[in-house]
Amino acid sequence: MLPISIRTKFHSIEGVEWGNPQGTPILAFHGWLDNANSFAPLAEYLEDYRFISIDFPGHGKSSHKPENTVYYFAEYALEVVSIAQALSLENFILMAHSMGAAVSTLVAGTNLLKIKKLVLIESLGPLTNLSDSAPDILTEAIKQLLHPRSKKETFFPDMESAVGVRMRAGDMKIESAAILMERGIEKTPKGFKPRRDLRLHYNSFFRYTEEQIVSFCNRIDCPTLLILGDKSGFPIAEKYKNRKEAVKNLKEVILPGGHHLHMDSPKEVSSAILEFLENETIKDNE
């Protein structure tokens, strides 16, 4: 495992790299409040590839946004494109989990990057809202920013406490939570503190409509693998039928596990990924 640092136009980006430096690149992005270690278990089974996992801005060891600014979902798509270009990646594999997969869906739909194959774990595009809810969403976001709730920084006496809190926040094995916390926590004089930016908890100013997301899916040209956990709390398999039908070349695989199945069951997930990557073509949607 090697640390990597990238400077985009907007952020100092940190990440880790595994595998074969001469192999086909895999550029991977994690979910909300996770970090680059999200792909550490999976990378062990993909050692023939150049596996690059990135901390999104405000997550892990990457830089936070300047003071008195907020995070916009669409800006993550900008960062994905900027990072791929900074690494001079072409004909590469884009892999992502949860929020990262939602962002990667949009990125693939822009066709700004030369993506060989797309691997999405537990997401196919972001959350959406009906058009008539947009005023309410903006109203609540403005209220929250002008009158923020007194959310104070969290400090833990030890790493075990931090892992315990992470376990309560999501469905994952304790070993997976420990891997995330290893990168997501830093030691300070007051105790162990999460590295994530507190502003990541603020509400979005707006959300896309379902029609808009389907239009992005319709423009994805590369073969796409969607991996879902059968015990996940995110009902993507049933909810996003129109999105799946819009992707021209999509393979869906449902495996045993929850939302973090790529960490909890890396052997099974990597087997599905390798089968997808090593086949030149996949069947169109039925």
XYZ file of C-alpha atoms in Angstrom:
286
model
C 0.000 0.000 0.000
C 1.354 3.404 -1.013
C -0.005 6.844 -0.072
C -0.681 9.204 -2.975
C -1.242 12.971 -3.080
C -2.935 14.887 -5.877
C -3.417 18.607 -6.273
C -6.496 19.540 -8.290
C -7.590 23.068 -9.097
C -9.703 23.077 -5.954
C -8.308 20.661 -3.346
C -5.367 18.741 -1.969
C -6.485 15.155 -2.464
C -5.090 12.154 -0.594
C -5.483 8.476 -1.273
C -3.843 5.070 -1.289
C -2.682 2.761 -4.054
C -2.350 -1.018 -4.172
C -1.532 -3.696 -6.706
C 0.415 -3.683 -9.951
C 1.672 -0.210 -10.988
C 1.634 -1.404 -14.622
C -1.836 -2.929 -14.455
C -5.081 -1.496 -15.772
C -6.011 1.380 -13.436
C -9.008 1.182 -11.122
C -10.013 4.563 -9.700
C -12.238 4.083 -6.650
C -14.412 6.450 -4.603
C -16.015 5.756 -1.224
C -19.363 6.569 0.353
C -20.541 9.448 2.536
C -18.439 9.860 5.711
C -16.223 6.892 4.719
C -12.716 7.188 3.292
C -10.207 5.555 0.940
C -9.767 2.576 3.293
C -13.254 1.512 2.213
C -11.615 -0.435 -0.630
C -8.687 -1.927 1.303
C -10.303 -5.393 1.727
C -11.344 -5.531 -1.942
C -7.938 -4.419 -3.263
C -6.302 -7.576 -1.880
C -8.227 -9.637 -4.434
C -7.507 -7.310 -7.367
C -3.728 -7.292 -7.146
C -3.210 -7.481 -10.930
C -4.744 -4.022 -11.278
C -3.382 -0.614 -10.334
C -5.949 0.063 -7.620
C -6.216 3.742 -6.607
C -8.635 4.703 -3.828
C -9.325 8.373 -3.098
C -10.546 10.422 -0.129
C -13.267 12.815 -1.267
C -12.812 16.454 -0.133
C -13.854 16.776 3.496
C -13.240 13.055 4.082
C -10.228 11.097 5.278
C -6.970 12.969 4.745
C -8.091 15.176 1.843
C -8.483 18.926 2.391
C -11.678 20.532 3.650
C -13.496 23.339 1.898
C -12.560 26.907 2.896
C -14.281 28.529 5.860
C -17.812 29.884 5.279
C -18.465 27.630 2.291
C -20.608 24.514 1.899
C -20.434 21.202 0.049
C -22.490 20.772 -3.122
C -23.118 17.285 -4.425
C -22.377 18.241 -8.039
C -18.908 19.427 -6.998
C -17.944 15.836 -6.223
C -18.425 15.040 -9.914
C -16.064 17.902 -10.701
C -13.488 16.407 -8.327
C -13.744 12.929 -9.883
C -13.050 14.372 -13.330
C -10.235 16.587 -11.992
C -8.582 13.686 -10.166
C -8.741 11.356 -13.183
C -7.235 14.063 -15.371
C -4.523 14.864 -12.803
C -3.565 11.167 -12.842
C -3.665 11.148 -16.683
C -6.018 8.157 -16.610
C -7.570 6.936 -19.839
C -9.355 3.683 -20.601
C -9.573 3.021 -16.852
C -12.106 1.332 -14.582
C -14.227 3.622 -12.407
C -15.387 1.883 -9.223
C -17.396 3.383 -6.391
C -19.583 2.674 -3.380
C -22.753 4.410 -2.145
C -22.331 8.212 -2.456
C -19.258 7.636 -4.599
C -21.331 5.422 -6.903
C -24.045 8.078 -7.062
C -21.443 10.646 -8.121
C -19.815 8.225 -10.562
C -23.172 7.644 -12.251
C -23.302 11.347 -13.083
C -19.669 11.432 -14.175
C -20.130 8.473 -16.524
C -23.194 10.197 -17.958
C -21.174 13.274 -18.934
C -18.779 11.216 -21.107
C -15.965 13.582 -20.101
C -13.675 10.670 -19.212
C -12.582 7.616 -21.166
C -14.017 4.984 -18.837
C -13.416 1.375 -19.840
C -15.895 -0.141 -17.386
C -18.012 1.150 -14.527
C -18.511 -0.741 -11.243
C -21.204 0.649 -8.946
C -21.706 -0.811 -5.470
C -24.975 -0.073 -3.673
C -26.008 2.966 -5.722
C -27.075 3.990 -9.198
C -27.311 7.771 -9.120
C -28.152 10.045 -6.160
C -31.294 10.532 -4.127
C -33.969 12.564 -5.884
C -37.012 14.662 -5.052
C -40.122 15.749 -6.860
C -39.820 19.134 -8.555
C -42.448 20.764 -6.339
C -40.390 19.945 -3.212
C -37.448 22.107 -4.332
C -38.606 25.261 -2.447
C -38.899 23.316 0.814
C -35.458 21.737 0.379
C -33.817 25.115 -0.243
C -35.698 26.715 2.643
C -34.527 24.104 5.146
C -30.936 24.236 3.901
C -30.782 28.028 4.266
C -32.295 27.882 7.748
C -29.780 25.263 8.791
C -26.817 27.297 7.576
C -27.975 30.631 8.999
C -28.970 29.092 12.331
C -26.849 25.951 12.670
C -27.669 23.499 15.363
C -25.024 23.282 18.046
C -23.206 20.263 16.625
C -19.871 20.076 18.390
C -16.824 18.134 17.357
C -16.650 14.611 18.745
C -13.671 13.310 20.685
C -13.113 9.681 21.662
C -10.907 8.449 24.514
C -9.593 5.575 22.391
C -9.904 3.903 18.998
C -12.223 1.216 20.349
C -14.793 3.869 21.273
C -14.625 5.367 17.790
C -15.134 1.963 16.187
C -18.105 1.329 18.460
C -19.813 4.556 17.377
C -19.189 3.738 13.716
C -20.738 0.316 14.234
C -23.944 1.930 15.496
C -24.099 4.202 12.448
C -24.167 1.492 9.800
C -24.503 -2.193 9.015
C -20.970 -3.570 8.860
C -18.672 -5.976 10.608
C -16.491 -4.661 13.405
C -13.388 -5.453 11.331
C -14.698 -3.234 8.525
C -15.482 -0.382 10.909
C -11.954 -0.614 12.340
C -10.443 -0.342 8.840
C -12.431 2.841 8.177
C -11.598 4.383 11.528
C -7.897 3.685 11.067
C -7.880 6.396 8.377
C -10.878 8.398 9.538
C -9.587 9.307 13.020
C -6.667 11.477 14.125
C -5.100 11.815 17.558
C -5.296 15.245 19.220
C -4.532 16.540 22.745
C -8.274 16.250 23.486
C -8.542 12.678 22.265
C -9.234 10.886 18.980
C -11.146 13.141 16.546
C -12.880 12.250 13.261
C -11.122 13.735 10.230
C -14.368 14.375 8.339
C -15.651 17.936 7.914
C -18.669 18.666 10.130
C -20.254 20.577 7.235
C -20.849 17.277 5.458
C -23.874 16.895 7.750
C -25.600 19.980 6.316
C -28.616 19.465 4.082
C -28.290 19.834 0.327
C -29.458 23.059 -1.309
C -31.205 21.074 -4.008
C -31.664 17.551 -5.349
C -32.033 16.311 -8.884
C -35.337 15.049 -10.186
C -35.724 11.401 -11.171
C -36.065 12.398 -14.825
C -32.713 14.152 -14.707
C -30.947 11.122 -13.233
C -32.469 8.829 -15.841
C -31.081 11.146 -18.518
C -27.579 10.691 -17.071
C -28.063 6.914 -17.006
C -29.178 6.994 -20.623
C -25.851 8.540 -21.631
C -23.609 5.961 -19.943
C -21.811 4.240 -22.812
C -19.431 1.887 -20.997
C -20.324 -1.612 -19.710
C -21.655 -1.221 -16.170
C -21.835 -3.589 -13.207
C -24.272 -2.842 -10.383
C -23.597 -4.818 -7.185
C -26.268 -4.835 -4.472
C -26.511 -6.465 -1.040
C -29.571 -8.586 -0.372
C -29.750 -7.317 3.214
C -29.045 -3.663 2.480
C -31.284 -0.974 3.890
C -31.148 0.820 0.529
C -33.887 -0.707 -1.720
C -32.139 0.137 -4.990
C -33.104 -3.092 -6.758
C -36.819 -2.305 -6.499
C -36.774 1.506 -6.499
C -34.707 2.398 -9.569
C -36.152 0.232 -12.318
C -36.183 3.135 -14.807
C -32.553 3.984 -14.103
C -31.430 0.414 -14.689
C -33.375 0.194 -17.925
C -31.794 3.455 -19.115
C -28.201 2.156 -18.841
C -27.487 0.565 -22.226
C -25.139 -2.196 -21.057
C -25.882 -3.055 -17.435
C -25.315 -6.217 -15.432
C -26.915 -6.426 -11.993
C -25.608 -8.812 -9.325
C -27.247 -9.267 -5.925
C -24.956 -10.830 -3.318
C -25.375 -11.775 0.349
C -24.630 -8.812 2.581
C -25.545 -5.305 3.661
C -24.671 -1.824 2.463
C -20.919 -2.338 3.057
C -20.761 -5.807 1.517
C -17.588 -4.847 -0.417
C -15.815 -4.582 2.948
C -17.595 -7.371 4.820
C -17.440 -9.950 1.982
C -14.561 -8.853 -0.277
C -13.876 -12.325 -1.684
C -17.425 -12.783 -2.989
C -17.668 -9.210 -4.289
C -14.254 -9.377 -5.978
C -15.266 -12.604 -7.738
C -18.245 -10.827 -9.313
C -16.069 -7.866 -10.250
C -13.318 -9.991 -11.791
C -15.826 -11.947 -13.852
C -17.216 -8.651 -15.143
C -13.810 -7.088 -15.840
C -12.373 -10.122 -17.603
C -15.336 -10.485 -19.976
C -15.130 -8.124 -22.944
C -18.892 -7.781 -23.363
C -21.981 -8.268 -21.256
C -25.591 -8.732 -22.246
C -27.835 -5.739 -22.686
C -30.708 -5.212 -20.288
C -33.561 -7.591 -20.833
